[in-house]
Amino acid sequence: MKVGGGASPRPGDLVVIDITGKIESSGEVFVNTFEGDKKPLALVMGSRPYSKGVCEGIEYVLKTMKAGGKRKVIVPPQLGFGENGADFDSGTGVQIPPLATLEYILEVEKVSIAPA
């Protein structure tokens, strides 16, 4: 959707992103920081467990993005939440079913060296 500039995040870097995630089959949104007064997510590359709707597929894509970049990505179940699905305590009440394909829009706001 848009190519950013600067360096791509490396393991240990702090990445600040806006993210919308929905279940492809139902269209149910389980995370959205673009709307309202929600704050972007900050995550450290390579840190697990994932939270707030982030999964292995998101980290995989973020490795190739740069600050200011925006992408729409489809995450297959094996890079998403797999056979177990997920239940987030994010206030949406949406549960991700087992083997769900997920659709995300990601925008990288900032990439920086993580604080020591």
mmCIF file with all atom_site columns, N, CA and C in Angstrom, residues 46-75:
data_model
loop_
_atom_site.group_PDB
_atom_site.id
_atom_site.type_symbol
_atom_site.label_atom_id
_atom_site.label_alt_id
_atom_site.label_comp_id
_atom_site.label_asym_id
_atom_site.label_entity_id
_atom_site.label_seq_id
_atom_site.pdbx_PDB_ins_code
_atom_site.Cartn_x
_atom_site.Cartn_y
_atom_site.Cartn_z
_atom_site.occupancy
_atom_site.B_iso_or_equiv
_atom_site.pdbx_formal_charge
_atom_site.auth_seq_id
_atom_site.auth_comp_id
_atom_site.auth_asym_id
_atom_site.auth_atom_id
_atom_site.pdbx_PDB_model_num
ATOM 1  N N  . GLY A 1 46 ? 11.155 -10.304 17.902 1.00 0.00 ? 46 GLY A N  1
ATOM 2  C CA . GLY A 1 46 ? 11.712 -11.554 18.403 1.00 0.00 ? 46 GLY A CA 1
ATOM 3  C C  . GLY A 1 46 ? 11.261 -11.921 19.802 1.00 0.00 ? 46 GLY A C  1
ATOM 4  N N  . SER A 1 47 ? 10.441 -11.053 20.417 1.00 0.00 ? 47 SER A N  1
ATOM 5  C CA . SER A 1 47 ? 9.996  -11.370 21.778 1.00 0.00 ? 47 SER A CA 1
ATOM 6  C C  . SER A 1 47 ? 8.689  -12.157 21.722 1.00 0.00 ? 47 SER A C  1
ATOM 7  N N  . ARG A 1 48 ? 8.613  -13.142 22.545 1.00 0.00 ? 48 ARG A N  1
ATOM 8  C CA . ARG A 1 48 ? 7.407  -13.957 22.632 1.00 0.00 ? 48 ARG A CA 1
ATOM 9  C C  . ARG A 1 48 ? 7.069  -14.131 24.083 1.00 0.00 ? 48 ARG A C  1
ATOM 10 N N  . PRO A 1 49 ? 5.879  -14.473 24.465 1.00 0.00 ? 49 PRO A N  1
ATOM 11 C CA . PRO A 1 49 ? 4.754  -14.773 23.578 1.00 0.00 ? 49 PRO A CA 1
ATOM 12 C C  . PRO A 1 49 ? 4.184  -13.506 22.953 1.00 0.00 ? 49 PRO A C  1
ATOM 13 N N  . TYR A 1 50 ? 3.509  -13.690 21.840 1.00 0.00 ? 50 TYR A N  1
ATOM 14 C CA . TYR A 1 50 ? 2.860  -12.577 21.164 1.00 0.00 ? 50 TYR A CA 1
ATOM 15 C C  . TYR A 1 50 ? 1.604  -12.182 21.932 1.00 0.00 ? 50 TYR A C  1
ATOM 16 N N  . SER A 1 51 ? 1.182  -10.949 21.758 1.00 0.00 ? 51 SER A N  1
ATOM 17 C CA . SER A 1 51 ? -0.043 -10.497 22.417 1.00 0.00 ? 51 SER A CA 1
ATOM 18 C C  . SER A 1 51 ? -0.744 -9.472  21.552 1.00 0.00 ? 51 SER A C  1
ATOM 19 N N  . LYS A 1 52 ? -1.925 -9.069  21.956 1.00 0.00 ? 52 LYS A N  1
ATOM 20 C CA . LYS A 1 52 ? -2.698 -8.000  21.317 1.00 0.00 ? 52 LYS A CA 1
ATOM 21 C C  . LYS A 1 52 ? -2.998 -8.245  19.840 1.00 0.00 ? 52 LYS A C  1
ATOM 22 N N  . GLY A 1 53 ? -3.141 -9.507  19.436 1.00 0.00 ? 53 GLY A N  1
ATOM 23 C CA . GLY A 1 53 ? -3.489 -9.806  18.048 1.00 0.00 ? 53 GLY A CA 1
ATOM 24 C C  . GLY A 1 53 ? -2.299 -10.025 17.145 1.00 0.00 ? 53 GLY A C  1
ATOM 25 N N  . VAL A 1 54 ? -1.099 -9.867  17.685 1.00 0.00 ? 54 VAL A N  1
ATOM 26 C CA . VAL A 1 54 ? 0.115  -10.085 16.896 1.00 0.00 ? 54 VAL A CA 1
ATOM 27 C C  . VAL A 1 54 ? 0.426  -11.576 16.884 1.00 0.00 ? 54 VAL A C  1
ATOM 28 N N  . CYS A 1 55 ? 0.905  -12.075 15.737 1.00 0.00 ? 55 CYS A N  1
ATOM 29 C CA . CYS A 1 55 ? 1.235  -13.484 15.598 1.00 0.00 ? 55 CYS A CA 1
ATOM 30 C C  . CYS A 1 55 ? 2.553  -13.610 14.835 1.00 0.00 ? 55 CYS A C  1
ATOM 31 N N  . GLU A 1 56 ? 3.000  -14.819 14.641 1.00 0.00 ? 56 GLU A N  1
ATOM 32 C CA . GLU A 1 56 ? 4.270  -15.063 13.952 1.00 0.00 ? 56 GLU A CA 1
ATOM 33 C C  . GLU A 1 56 ? 4.282  -14.453 12.544 1.00 0.00 ? 56 GLU A C  1
ATOM 34 N N  . GLY A 1 57 ? 3.167  -14.529 11.847 1.00 0.00 ? 57 GLY A N  1
ATOM 35 C CA . GLY A 1 57 ? 3.082  -13.971 10.498 1.00 0.00 ? 57 GLY A CA 1
ATOM 36 C C  . GLY A 1 57 ? 3.301  -12.466 10.463 1.00 0.00 ? 57 GLY A C  1
ATOM 37 N N  . ILE A 1 58 ? 2.842  -11.772 11.495 1.00 0.00 ? 58 ILE A N  1
ATOM 38 C CA . ILE A 1 58 ? 3.028  -10.320 11.565 1.00 0.00 ? 58 ILE A CA 1
ATOM 39 C C  . ILE A 1 58 ? 4.504  -10.000 11.743 1.00 0.00 ? 58 ILE A C  1
ATOM 40 N N  . GLU A 1 59 ? 5.159  -10.710 12.643 1.00 0.00 ? 59 GLU A N  1
ATOM 41 C CA . GLU A 1 59 ? 6.588  -10.457 12.843 1.00 0.00 ? 59 GLU A CA 1
ATOM 42 C C  . GLU A 1 59 ? 7.372  -10.770 11.564 1.00 0.00 ? 59 GLU A C  1
ATOM 43 N N  . TYR A 1 60 ? 6.989  -11.809 10.868 1.00 0.00 ? 60 TYR A N  1
ATOM 44 C CA . TYR A 1 60 ? 7.626  -12.186 9.609  1.00 0.00 ? 60 TYR A CA 1
ATOM 45 C C  . TYR A 1 60 ? 7.535  -11.040 8.594  1.00 0.00 ? 60 TYR A C  1
ATOM 46 N N  . VAL A 1 61 ? 6.369  -10.425 8.485  1.00 0.00 ? 61 VAL A N  1
ATOM 47 C CA . VAL A 1 61 ? 6.156  -9.319  7.547  1.00 0.00 ? 61 VAL A CA 1
ATOM 48 C C  . VAL A 1 61 ? 6.896  -8.062  8.009  1.00 0.00 ? 61 VAL A C  1
ATOM 49 N N  . LEU A 1 62 ? 6.861  -7.787  9.312  1.00 0.00 ? 62 LEU A N  1
ATOM 50 C CA . LEU A 1 62 ? 7.512  -6.585  9.830  1.00 0.00 ? 62 LEU A CA 1
ATOM 51 C C  . LEU A 1 62 ? 9.012  -6.561  9.532  1.00 0.00 ? 62 LEU A C  1
ATOM 52 N N  . LYS A 1 63 ? 9.637  -7.731  9.450  1.00 0.00 ? 63 LYS A N  1
ATOM 53 C CA . LYS A 1 63 ? 11.076 -7.808  9.171  1.00 0.00 ? 63 LYS A CA 1
ATOM 54 C C  . LYS A 1 63 ? 11.433 -7.169  7.834  1.00 0.00 ? 63 LYS A C  1
ATOM 55 N N  . THR A 1 64 ? 10.461 -7.084  6.934  1.00 0.00 ? 64 THR A N  1
ATOM 56 C CA . THR A 1 64 ? 10.729 -6.545  5.595  1.00 0.00 ? 64 THR A CA 1
ATOM 57 C C  . THR A 1 64 ? 10.123 -5.160  5.383  1.00 0.00 ? 64 THR A C  1
ATOM 58 N N  . MET A 1 65 ? 9.537  -4.591  6.438  1.00 0.00 ? 65 MET A N  1
ATOM 59 C CA . MET A 1 65 ? 8.930  -3.268  6.322  1.00 0.00 ? 65 MET A CA 1
ATOM 60 C C  . MET A 1 65 ? 9.861  -2.196  6.878  1.00 0.00 ? 65 MET A C  1
ATOM 61 N N  . LYS A 1 66 ? 9.541  -0.939  6.580  1.00 0.00 ? 66 LYS A N  1
ATOM 62 C CA . LYS A 1 66 ? 10.307 0.194   7.070  1.00 0.00 ? 66 LYS A CA 1
ATOM 63 C C  . LYS A 1 66 ? 9.346  1.225   7.657  1.00 0.00 ? 66 LYS A C  1
ATOM 64 N N  . ALA A 1 67 ? 9.873  2.141   8.461  1.00 0.00 ? 67 ALA A N  1
ATOM 65 C CA . ALA A 1 67 ? 9.035  3.176   9.073  1.00 0.00 ? 67 ALA A CA 1
ATOM 66 C C  . ALA A 1 67 ? 8.267  3.939   7.991  1.00 0.00 ? 67 ALA A C  1
ATOM 67 N N  . GLY A 1 68 ? 6.983  4.156   8.228  1.00 0.00 ? 68 GLY A N  1
ATOM 68 C CA . GLY A 1 68 ? 6.126  4.840   7.260  1.00 0.00 ? 68 GLY A CA 1
ATOM 69 C C  . GLY A 1 68 ? 5.469  3.897   6.271  1.00 0.00 ? 68 GLY A C  1
ATOM 70 N N  . GLY A 1 69 ? 5.870  2.647   6.257  1.00 0.00 ? 69 GLY A N  1
ATOM 71 C CA . GLY A 1 69 ? 5.313  1.674   5.319  1.00 0.00 ? 69 GLY A CA 1
ATOM 72 C C  . GLY A 1 69 ? 3.958  1.164   5.787  1.00 0.00 ? 69 GLY A C  1
ATOM 73 N N  . LYS A 1 70 ? 3.119  0.787   4.833  1.00 0.00 ? 70 LYS A N  1
ATOM 74 C CA . LYS A 1 70 ? 1.789  0.256   5.137  1.00 0.00 ? 70 LYS A CA 1
ATOM 75 C C  . LYS A 1 70 ? 1.524  -0.916  4.203  1.00 0.00 ? 70 LYS A C  1
ATOM 76 N N  . ARG A 1 71 ? 1.035  -2.026  4.768  1.00 0.00 ? 71 ARG A N  1
ATOM 77 C CA . ARG A 1 71 ? 0.748  -3.222  3.961  1.00 0.00 ? 71 ARG A CA 1
ATOM 78 C C  . ARG A 1 71 ? -0.538 -3.887  4.398  1.00 0.00 ? 71 ARG A C  1
ATOM 79 N N  . LYS A 1 72 ? -1.141 -4.553  3.422  1.00 0.00 ? 72 LYS A N  1
ATOM 80 C CA . LYS A 1 72 ? -2.256 -5.462  3.697  1.00 0.00 ? 72 LYS A CA 1
ATOM 81 C C  . LYS A 1 72 ? -1.686 -6.862  3.532  1.00 0.00 ? 72 LYS A C  1
ATOM 82 N N  . VAL A 1 73 ? -1.864 -7.697  4.553  1.00 0.00 ? 73 VAL A N  1
ATOM 83 C CA . VAL A 1 73 ? -1.307 -9.050  4.498  1.00 0.00 ? 73 VAL A CA 1
ATOM 84 C C  . VAL A 1 73 ? -2.346 -10.086 4.883  1.00 0.00 ? 73 VAL A C  1
ATOM 85 N N  . ILE A 1 74 ? -2.243 -11.239 4.249  1.00 0.00 ? 74 ILE A N  1
ATOM 86 C CA . ILE A 1 74 ? -3.065 -12.394 4.585  1.00 0.00 ? 74 ILE A CA 1
ATOM 87 C C  . ILE A 1 74 ? -2.151 -13.381 5.306  1.00 0.00 ? 74 ILE A C  1
ATOM 88 N N  . VAL A 1 75 ? -2.545 -13.771 6.523  1.00 0.00 ? 75 VAL A N  1
ATOM 89 C CA . VAL A 1 75 ? -1.733 -14.676 7.331  1.00 0.00 ? 75 VAL A CA 1
ATOM 90 C C  . VAL A 1 75 ? -2.431 -16.039 7.394  1.00 0.00 ? 75 VAL A C  1
#
